[in-house]
Amino acid sequence: MQSQPYSQRPLVDQELKRVYLFAGLNIQQLERVKQSMRHLLLAEGESLFEQGQRAERFFLVREGHIKLLRLSLEGSEKVFEVIAPTQTFAEAIMFMPNSVYPVSAQAIEPSSLLAFENKIFVEILKESSDTCFRLMFHMSRRIRHWINEVDNLTLQNATYRLINYILYHIPSNHQDSYEFNLPIPKQVIASRLSIKPETFSRILNSLCQEGLLTVTGRIIHIHQVEKLRLYGQSALLPNEHYEIVCQDGLLPKK
Amino acid sequence: MQSQPYSQRPLVDQELKRVYLFAGLNIQQLERVKQSMRHLLLAEGESLFEQGQRAERFFLVREGHIKLLRLSLEGSEKVFEVIAPTQTFAEAIMFMPNSVYPVSAQAIEPSSLLAFENKIFVEILKESSDTCFRLMFHMSRRIRHWINEVDNLTLQNATYRLINYILYHIPSNHQDSYEFNLPIPKQVIASRLSIKPETFSRILNSLCQEGLLTVTGRIIHIHQVEKLRLYGQSALLPNEHYEIVCQDGLLPKK
DNA sequence: TCATTGACTTGATTTGAATCAAGGTTGCCT
DNA sequence: AGGCAACCTTGATTCAAATCAAGTCAATGA
């Protein structure tokens, strides 16, 4: 874990201010955050922290992708989340005294991060009710996220989960064809979706055969987005229709 | 949903003060909470709120058990949590403007609850950093709980989940025999563990056959707790040993 | 250039748990 | 008492996804 400036791109205050958690800070507070801030550069596969390790910092991803995972003793891993640029992580446990990271964090590709000291930020939290509310707001969304995750794992099948993952990458207004690059290796996505790589491959293949999309390496070309959305709903079979769970846990409008 | 005093047992302030979230309130604040507080009495099977409904209150269970669930369109349900007396629920979304409940809540048996107005409590949160921290602390634990839940669903099998559920009900110092009553119907536990009732029954049966426990209706008699703990670990097969995840997400000490 | 490695695919087989289909118990209500 | 309805159990069968076992392909590197 090196700690030196990384990207040519200079760190502008704006970058920090765009972070939801920091948006309410005044100049002095922002300055304190910056004081304790460290630049990190991770190589591909490099570990940031391990599950069970004392949690003293939280992080902002600037470039690259970080996976949050747990390992079984044989070495097989389950990816719980993949953190993309502009997102923060590990901030939900900052104020827990003697807390430990509940998962391990590892770079999927060369990545650039900023690390913030929990201790400093907790001091700011104590004096800023507004920032407390921002953090609580954020944590509340995280909880809903995990509830939806359990919902997906228990009520939805692998095909549905994969389709949902794909749809998530498509702007919601798009209807016709759409092409995008998978940001991370297929195996990582598979693990994130709790699917084995072989099954992942087979599902993608069967979606191709249905004529819904074309796969070229990491490039996914969806022929008709609207069709895929409908297919996602029928993938809920064999049990007829399940309730569609939107990202925010709301029911879709009838 | 009636709203009148229920239990003969008088509502003492102590009962409120024992609630973690209220423990830091001063007399005036506690008074305001009590002002907005409502007593609720739910019959067996009665619904408290539905998923997607506007969230304006959070709750404390005094007597009975409440299940938090989501329904599929055919009517099959997945129980996400079962709330027992002295526990609060739905407090994690209180400050979200226009938030909705992410799950439905329903009484498993005749239950007595207290309902608190989010609006009032948010006002208190704004003036009490200490209470903010209590809430954040609580939410942080909830997040870890859900991460462990996903871990259980993806890395552990049904037998392991059931054993873990049983072990959860046994004081950790017990080693030999132990007997307890399942607090709720077996089907509800099954759903909570994402197991079908048939499978649940079969697993319990096979644990009986292994001589680990005896089942008489809702009474579970464990012959040797320590043996069950070990069996729980070998139930992690076929993949040899998995990492044991303690409730707090910590690794067990070597 | 060829070897090696890691990512992905494809096929054959197994398997844990779900589903389907009857039962059995228990307790409640008339 | 008798009938009904939950709740639970048991057995036979099916099925989605995992596992096992070879592959292919592309990128890296000596």
XYZ file of C-alpha atoms (C1' of nucleotides) in Angstrom:
568
model
C 0.000 0.000 0.000
C 1.821 3.077 -1.225
C 0.849 6.508 -0.033
C 1.925 9.109 -2.501
C 0.170 11.284 -5.025
C -1.024 9.194 -7.916
C -3.023 10.611 -10.720
C -1.866 13.495 -12.883
C -5.297 14.942 -12.327
C -4.949 17.370 -9.406
C -7.140 16.892 -6.388
C -9.622 19.698 -6.454
C -11.789 20.653 -3.523
C -14.722 20.213 -5.816
C -14.045 16.507 -5.927
C -14.484 16.349 -2.171
C -17.496 18.610 -2.171
C -19.213 16.332 -4.628
C -19.012 13.600 -2.001
C -22.413 13.461 -0.417
C -21.020 13.019 3.068
C -18.841 16.126 2.811
C -21.312 18.370 1.037
C -22.485 20.041 4.212
C -19.071 20.828 5.682
C -17.845 24.379 6.134
C -14.397 25.507 5.038
C -12.726 24.804 8.360
C -14.211 21.354 8.616
C -13.243 20.514 5.064
C -9.743 21.653 5.866
C -9.548 19.281 8.826
C -10.756 16.425 6.689
C -8.105 17.243 4.130
C -5.437 17.365 6.796
C -6.060 13.796 7.831
C -6.598 12.615 4.276
C -4.144 10.212 2.631
C -3.710 9.292 -1.012
C -3.552 5.602 -1.704
C -2.562 3.721 -4.791
C -3.427 0.058 -5.059
C -2.114 -2.377 -7.650
C -4.392 -4.949 -9.233
C -5.319 -7.552 -6.656
C -3.748 -5.597 -3.830
C -5.514 -5.753 -0.504
C -6.658 -2.625 1.312
C -7.869 -4.199 4.534
C -8.924 -7.578 5.841
C -12.113 -8.650 7.507
C -11.692 -8.428 11.266
C -9.030 -5.745 11.057
C -9.458 -2.670 13.233
C -11.404 -0.023 11.304
C -9.746 3.368 11.561
C -10.398 4.848 8.153
C -13.026 5.113 5.505
C -12.391 5.564 1.816
C -13.304 7.308 -1.394
C -12.564 5.627 -4.710
C -11.135 8.022 -7.304
C -10.106 5.571 -10.000
C -10.480 1.830 -10.422
C -12.781 -0.605 -8.658
C -12.621 -2.094 -5.179
C -14.336 -5.310 -4.205
C -15.627 -5.978 -0.714
C -15.565 -9.684 0.018
C -15.420 -12.468 2.523
C -13.208 -15.502 2.166
C -13.945 -19.081 3.077
C -11.120 -21.125 4.490
C -10.506 -22.958 1.207
C -9.989 -19.613 -0.448
C -13.249 -19.271 -2.343
C -14.642 -15.782 -2.052
C -18.025 -14.103 -2.008
C -18.040 -10.543 -3.302
C -20.532 -8.433 -1.383
C -20.050 -5.179 -3.211
C -18.011 -3.542 -5.912
C -17.164 0.084 -5.267
C -16.837 2.360 -8.277
C -15.207 5.806 -8.616
C -16.844 8.679 -6.675
C -18.277 6.200 -4.152
C -17.221 6.005 -0.516
C -17.119 2.844 1.569
C -16.558 1.638 5.129
C -18.028 4.879 6.449
C -20.908 3.198 8.245
C -18.769 1.906 11.089
C -16.618 4.958 11.665
C -18.040 5.924 15.023
C -18.157 2.434 16.473
C -15.487 2.299 19.150
C -13.068 -0.571 18.500
C -14.976 -1.609 15.434
C -13.558 -3.957 12.843
C -14.185 -4.193 9.122
C -16.947 -6.734 8.473
C -15.459 -7.596 5.066
C -12.126 -7.481 3.283
C -11.358 -4.914 0.577
C -9.233 -5.563 -2.453
C -8.517 -3.706 -5.683
C -9.856 -5.356 -8.825
C -7.645 -3.155 -10.991
C -5.044 -0.472 -10.330
C -6.936 1.996 -8.190
C -6.535 5.379 -6.630
C -8.259 6.159 -3.344
C -8.477 8.722 -0.628
C -8.436 7.541 2.974
C -10.063 9.572 5.748
C -9.535 9.169 9.438
C -12.608 8.103 11.332
C -11.466 9.931 14.462
C -11.328 13.299 12.731
C -14.623 12.853 11.016
C -16.374 11.727 14.181
C -15.291 14.993 15.801
C -16.934 16.846 12.962
C -20.043 14.711 13.310
C -20.301 15.720 16.941
C -20.479 19.379 16.070
C -22.492 19.084 12.881
C -26.005 17.764 13.158
C -26.383 18.300 9.427
C -23.525 15.942 8.673
C -24.913 13.414 11.135
C -28.129 13.447 9.196
C -26.265 12.980 5.960
C -24.525 9.950 7.362
C -27.751 8.554 8.785
C -29.457 9.142 5.478
C -26.705 7.242 3.783
C -26.817 4.368 6.256
C -30.538 4.136 5.914
C -30.143 3.618 2.192
C -27.501 1.000 2.842
C -29.880 -0.947 5.051
C -32.544 -0.846 2.377
C -29.946 -1.970 -0.106
C -29.165 -5.048 1.954
C -32.823 -5.858 2.457
C -33.228 -5.779 -1.302
C -30.156 -7.929 -1.614
C -31.669 -10.591 0.629
C -34.886 -10.286 -1.344
C -32.972 -10.909 -4.571
C -31.188 -13.909 -3.140
C -34.275 -15.554 -1.719
C -37.119 -14.610 -4.042
C -35.330 -14.195 -7.350
C -33.437 -16.669 -9.497
C -29.991 -16.318 -11.038
C -31.289 -15.188 -14.436
C -33.339 -12.440 -12.885
C -30.378 -11.244 -10.825
C -28.153 -11.085 -13.869
C -30.728 -9.254 -15.971
C -31.234 -6.810 -13.139
C -27.519 -6.211 -12.967
C -27.442 -5.450 -16.678
C -30.485 -3.201 -16.526
C -28.891 -1.300 -13.673
C -26.191 -0.173 -16.111
C -28.663 1.225 -18.587
C -30.072 4.745 -18.227
C -33.705 4.273 -17.341
C -34.978 6.337 -20.266
C -33.364 4.091 -22.883
C -35.716 1.845 -24.760
C -34.026 0.545 -27.865
C -30.529 -0.813 -28.323
C -27.760 -0.064 -25.879
C -24.157 -1.110 -25.629
C -21.837 -0.975 -22.643
C -18.702 -2.477 -21.201
C -18.724 -4.645 -18.139
C -16.554 -2.602 -15.774
C -15.097 -5.660 -14.048
C -14.275 -9.320 -14.849
C -17.247 -11.606 -15.284
C -16.231 -13.825 -12.389
C -16.380 -10.872 -10.025
C -19.843 -9.947 -11.228
C -20.854 -13.581 -10.854
C -19.662 -13.691 -7.265
C -21.359 -10.367 -6.531
C -24.600 -11.937 -7.812
C -23.941 -15.190 -5.938
C -23.681 -17.186 -9.132
C -20.848 -19.505 -10.146
C -18.836 -18.401 -13.207
C -20.019 -21.410 -15.214
C -23.642 -20.619 -14.522
C -23.046 -16.945 -15.255
C -21.645 -17.867 -18.634
C -24.541 -20.173 -19.388
C -27.154 -17.582 -18.501
C -25.514 -14.950 -20.679
C -25.394 -17.518 -23.440
C -29.054 -18.359 -23.144
C -29.948 -14.667 -23.234
C -27.947 -14.455 -26.464
C -29.828 -17.424 -27.863
C -33.087 -15.724 -27.021
C -31.858 -12.916 -29.251
C -31.968 -10.389 -26.438
C -28.303 -9.410 -26.516
C -24.889 -10.040 -28.004
C -21.721 -10.554 -25.978
C -18.255 -9.755 -27.314
C -15.724 -10.122 -24.533
C -16.802 -7.563 -21.986
C -18.991 -5.674 -24.391
C -22.698 -6.263 -23.889
C -24.940 -5.154 -26.698
C -28.617 -5.185 -25.829
C -30.806 -5.220 -28.910
C -33.988 -4.003 -27.280
C -33.769 -2.766 -23.731
C -37.526 -2.801 -23.296
C -37.661 -6.446 -24.315
C -35.005 -7.322 -21.736
C -37.013 -5.553 -19.049
C -40.040 -7.650 -19.895
C -37.955 -10.808 -20.047
C -36.599 -10.012 -16.606
C -40.121 -10.165 -15.289
C -40.954 -13.472 -16.921
C -37.674 -14.881 -15.613
C -39.372 -14.756 -12.261
C -41.159 -17.920 -13.227
C -41.730 -20.757 -12.357
C -43.806 -19.041 -9.685
C -45.648 -16.681 -11.996
C -45.021 -13.072 -11.158
C -43.126 -11.774 -8.215
C -43.394 -8.292 -6.957
C -40.905 -6.107 -8.751
C -38.615 -4.479 -6.263
C -37.207 -1.182 -7.349
C -33.899 0.012 -6.088
C -35.458 2.046 -3.352
C -37.690 -0.731 -2.136
C -40.798 0.943 -3.485
C -43.379 -0.937 -5.407
C -43.648 -0.023 -9.052
C -46.581 2.173 -9.914
C -49.461 0.201 -11.267
C -55.610 -1.543 14.942
C -56.902 -0.373 18.301
C -55.159 2.342 20.244
C -55.992 2.025 23.900
C -54.119 0.851 26.939
C -53.627 -2.869 26.785
C -51.689 -4.665 29.375
C -52.488 -4.611 33.093
C -48.822 -3.947 33.579
C -48.476 -0.164 33.830
C -46.145 1.595 31.469
C -43.245 2.708 33.552
C -40.661 5.220 32.424
C -38.082 2.609 33.162
C -39.395 0.544 30.320
C -38.668 3.413 27.955
C -35.329 4.172 29.488
C -34.238 0.616 28.942
C -34.694 1.222 25.225
C -31.228 1.859 23.885
C -32.362 4.660 21.620
C -33.988 6.574 24.486
C -31.342 5.974 27.104
C -29.624 9.304 26.507
C -32.705 11.509 26.604
C -33.244 14.081 29.326
C -36.536 14.428 31.179
C -38.006 17.007 28.828
C -37.117 15.003 25.747
C -38.532 11.831 27.217
C -41.682 13.754 28.001
C -42.028 14.830 24.376
C -41.518 11.282 23.208
C -44.218 10.130 25.598
C -46.583 12.823 24.389
C -46.495 11.518 20.837
C -46.487 7.905 21.930
C -49.440 5.638 21.157
C -50.345 2.261 22.551
C -51.204 -0.346 19.967
C -52.777 -3.723 20.328
C -52.596 -6.155 17.466
C -54.528 -9.388 17.112
C -52.876 -12.503 15.754
C -52.193 -12.048 12.067
C -53.139 -8.395 12.147
C -51.141 -6.095 9.921
C -49.325 -3.067 11.308
C -48.111 -1.539 8.050
C -47.553 -2.563 4.464
C -44.448 -2.378 2.363
C -44.487 0.861 0.370
C -46.653 2.661 2.917
C -45.520 6.071 4.087
C -43.327 5.656 7.177
C -44.350 8.051 9.912
C -43.745 6.006 13.030
C -41.350 3.549 14.541
C -42.216 0.935 17.123
C -41.310 -0.841 20.302
C -42.616 -4.327 20.941
C -43.834 -4.841 24.512
C -45.513 -8.206 24.183
C -45.831 -10.725 21.360
C -43.852 -11.080 18.168
C -43.952 -9.058 14.971
C -42.750 -10.372 11.644
C -41.276 -8.141 8.957
C -41.909 -9.615 5.543
C -42.326 -9.121 1.856
C -45.076 -10.710 -0.188
C -44.918 -12.088 -3.687
C -47.929 -11.619 -5.908
C -49.130 -15.200 -5.433
C -49.180 -14.597 -1.706
C -46.084 -16.480 -0.644
C -44.076 -14.535 1.879
C -40.463 -14.151 2.896
C -39.942 -13.202 6.535
C -36.959 -10.903 6.903
C -37.023 -10.490 10.653
C -38.989 -11.408 13.728
C -39.125 -8.697 16.365
C -39.327 -9.797 19.985
C -40.350 -7.866 23.116
C -38.080 -4.958 24.154
C -36.886 -4.545 20.569
C -37.617 -1.535 18.388
C -38.081 -1.598 14.628
C -38.521 0.706 11.626
C -36.410 3.333 13.358
C -33.721 3.344 10.689
C -35.777 5.299 8.188
C -37.327 7.827 10.514
C -35.472 10.856 9.219
C -35.821 10.045 5.536
C -38.214 12.606 4.118
C -41.148 10.884 2.408
C -39.730 7.493 3.166
C -41.752 4.315 2.918
C -41.499 1.071 4.824
C -39.310 -1.365 2.896
C -41.212 -4.349 4.308
C -44.623 -5.149 5.751
C -45.164 -5.761 9.461
C -47.642 -8.218 10.895
C -48.307 -9.663 14.328
C -47.553 -13.362 14.695
C -49.527 -13.489 17.925
C -51.564 -11.004 19.958
C -49.088 -8.198 20.537
C -48.749 -4.975 22.393
C -46.632 -2.189 20.959
C -45.746 1.418 21.430
C -45.652 3.672 18.396
C -43.482 6.795 18.280
C -43.736 9.645 15.853
C -40.733 10.038 13.611
C -41.277 13.782 13.371
C -40.973 14.298 17.107
C -37.959 12.100 17.440
C -36.171 13.735 14.546
C -36.537 17.050 16.340
C -34.848 15.523 19.340
C -32.142 14.068 17.127
C -31.402 17.526 15.791
C -30.679 18.850 19.244
C -29.030 15.762 20.680
C -25.792 14.648 19.139
C -25.638 11.853 21.690
C -28.924 10.416 20.503
C -27.769 10.747 16.903
C -24.783 8.627 17.766
C -26.968 6.073 19.431
C -29.084 5.809 16.331
C -26.031 5.610 14.077
C -24.553 2.979 16.314
C -27.727 1.005 16.013
C -27.899 1.386 12.256
C -24.313 0.325 11.937
C -25.115 -2.912 13.697
C -28.103 -3.398 11.446
C -25.901 -3.116 8.376
C -23.529 -5.697 9.772
C -26.490 -7.887 10.543
C -27.614 -7.803 6.921
C -24.112 -8.494 5.645
C -24.033 -11.569 7.855
C -27.451 -12.492 6.560
C -26.228 -12.429 2.976
C -23.204 -14.412 4.085
C -25.466 -17.050 5.606
C -27.615 -17.248 2.504
C -24.748 -17.554 0.084
C -22.003 -19.417 1.908
C -24.007 -21.545 4.324
C -26.505 -24.315 3.727
C -29.946 -24.771 5.213
C -28.793 -27.133 7.978
C -26.142 -24.698 9.119
C -28.650 -21.841 9.172
C -31.079 -23.840 11.250
C -28.422 -24.962 13.718
C -27.232 -21.405 14.014
C -30.766 -20.297 14.752
C -31.034 -22.851 17.515
C -27.642 -21.996 18.965
C -28.634 -18.340 18.994
C -31.284 -19.215 21.577
C -28.839 -20.856 23.931
C -26.803 -18.829 26.427
C -23.232 -19.017 25.197
C -21.882 -20.462 28.437
C -24.110 -23.562 28.301
C -22.356 -26.758 27.365
C -24.535 -29.690 28.248
C -28.238 -30.214 27.742
C -30.598 -27.329 27.197
C -34.295 -27.076 26.511
C -36.283 -24.194 25.113
C -39.492 -23.316 23.356
C -39.573 -22.053 19.799
C -41.162 -18.639 20.300
C -42.972 -18.692 16.955
C -44.488 -21.244 14.550
C -42.005 -23.400 12.680
C -43.100 -22.106 9.289
C -42.234 -18.563 10.300
C -38.789 -19.616 11.425
C -38.392 -21.534 8.176
C -39.254 -18.475 6.121
C -36.964 -16.307 8.242
C -34.164 -18.770 7.405
C -35.204 -18.976 3.751
C -36.113 -22.625 4.004
C -39.387 -24.260 2.952
C -41.444 -25.767 5.811
C -40.982 -29.287 4.410
C -37.242 -28.908 4.323
C -37.236 -27.363 7.782
C -39.086 -30.366 9.130
C -36.721 -32.776 7.397
C -33.626 -31.049 8.747
C -34.959 -31.070 12.304
C -35.784 -34.719 11.824
C -32.300 -35.581 10.641
C -30.802 -33.738 13.614
C -32.999 -35.888 15.835
C -31.815 -39.012 14.059
C -28.236 -37.945 14.646
C -29.145 -37.970 18.330
C -28.348 -34.286 18.729
C -31.770 -33.182 19.919
C -35.358 -34.146 20.588
C -38.378 -32.257 19.302
C -41.764 -32.278 21.046
C -44.043 -29.797 19.376
C -42.326 -26.476 19.849
C -40.047 -27.754 22.583
C -36.475 -28.313 21.463
C -34.344 -30.371 23.785
C -30.643 -30.324 22.929
C -28.785 -33.222 24.471
C -25.315 -31.773 24.233
C -24.998 -28.156 23.194
C -21.282 -28.485 22.567
C -21.884 -31.375 20.189
C -24.403 -29.316 18.235
C -21.881 -26.511 17.934
C -19.372 -28.885 16.438
C -21.976 -30.422 14.160
C -22.836 -26.940 12.948
C -19.319 -26.574 11.741
C -19.231 -29.885 9.936
C -22.570 -29.034 8.344
C -20.576 -26.570 6.349
C -19.454 -29.458 4.222
C -19.302 -30.469 1.392
C -16.769 -27.653 1.054
C -14.787 -28.520 4.166
C -14.718 -25.692 6.648
C -16.068 -22.257 6.196
C -15.086 -19.324 8.257
C -17.307 -19.075 11.293
C -19.057 -15.761 11.351
C -19.939 -14.536 14.779
C -22.876 -12.287 15.291
C -20.759 -9.203 15.247
C -18.909 -10.134 12.097
C -15.725 -10.831 13.994
C -13.679 -13.882 13.358
C -13.587 -16.357 16.206
C -10.418 -16.289 18.210
C -8.004 -18.967 17.151
C 7.973 -17.314 -31.187
C 6.251 -20.357 -28.047
C 4.957 -21.275 -23.422
C 2.301 -20.054 -19.628
C -1.289 -18.223 -17.150
C -5.769 -16.530 -16.193
C -10.427 -15.701 -17.868
C -14.015 -17.695 -19.848
C -16.847 -21.439 -22.056
C -19.023 -25.864 -22.802
C -20.555 -30.430 -21.667
C -21.751 -34.240 -18.415
C -23.173 -35.243 -13.937
C -24.573 -34.524 -9.208
C -27.056 -32.545 -5.573
C -29.567 -29.677 -2.127
C -33.633 -28.000 -1.736
C -38.171 -27.084 -3.910
C -42.312 -28.854 -5.444
C -46.120 -31.917 -5.579
C -49.069 -34.830 -3.091
C -50.853 -37.131 0.751
C -51.110 -37.855 5.345
C -51.210 -36.926 10.536
C -52.038 -33.829 14.820
C -53.768 -30.444 17.378
C -56.765 -27.145 18.865
C -60.772 -24.413 18.160
C -65.537 -23.436 17.321
C -70.242 -24.556 16.869
C -68.833 -34.618 20.066
C -67.627 -33.734 15.545
C -65.938 -31.003 11.916
C -62.757 -27.813 10.293
C -58.595 -25.509 9.651
C -53.918 -24.629 10.856
C -49.651 -26.582 11.377
C -46.575 -29.962 10.683
C -44.675 -34.301 8.664
C -43.444 -37.753 5.194
C -42.659 -39.631 0.697
C -41.867 -39.270 -4.394
C -40.294 -36.459 -7.874
C -38.300 -32.449 -10.197
C -35.264 -28.774 -10.982
C -31.944 -24.915 -10.736
C -27.589 -24.403 -9.968
C -23.199 -26.456 -8.383
C -19.629 -29.403 -9.333
C -16.435 -31.906 -12.086
C -13.841 -32.032 -16.185
C -12.134 -30.535 -20.450
C -11.681 -27.441 -23.428
C -10.841 -22.389 -25.978
C -9.051 -17.950 -26.236
C -6.314 -13.902 -25.358
C -2.754 -11.628 -23.098
C 1.779 -11.608 -21.096
C 6.434 -12.531 -20.914
C 10.806 -14.966 -21.292
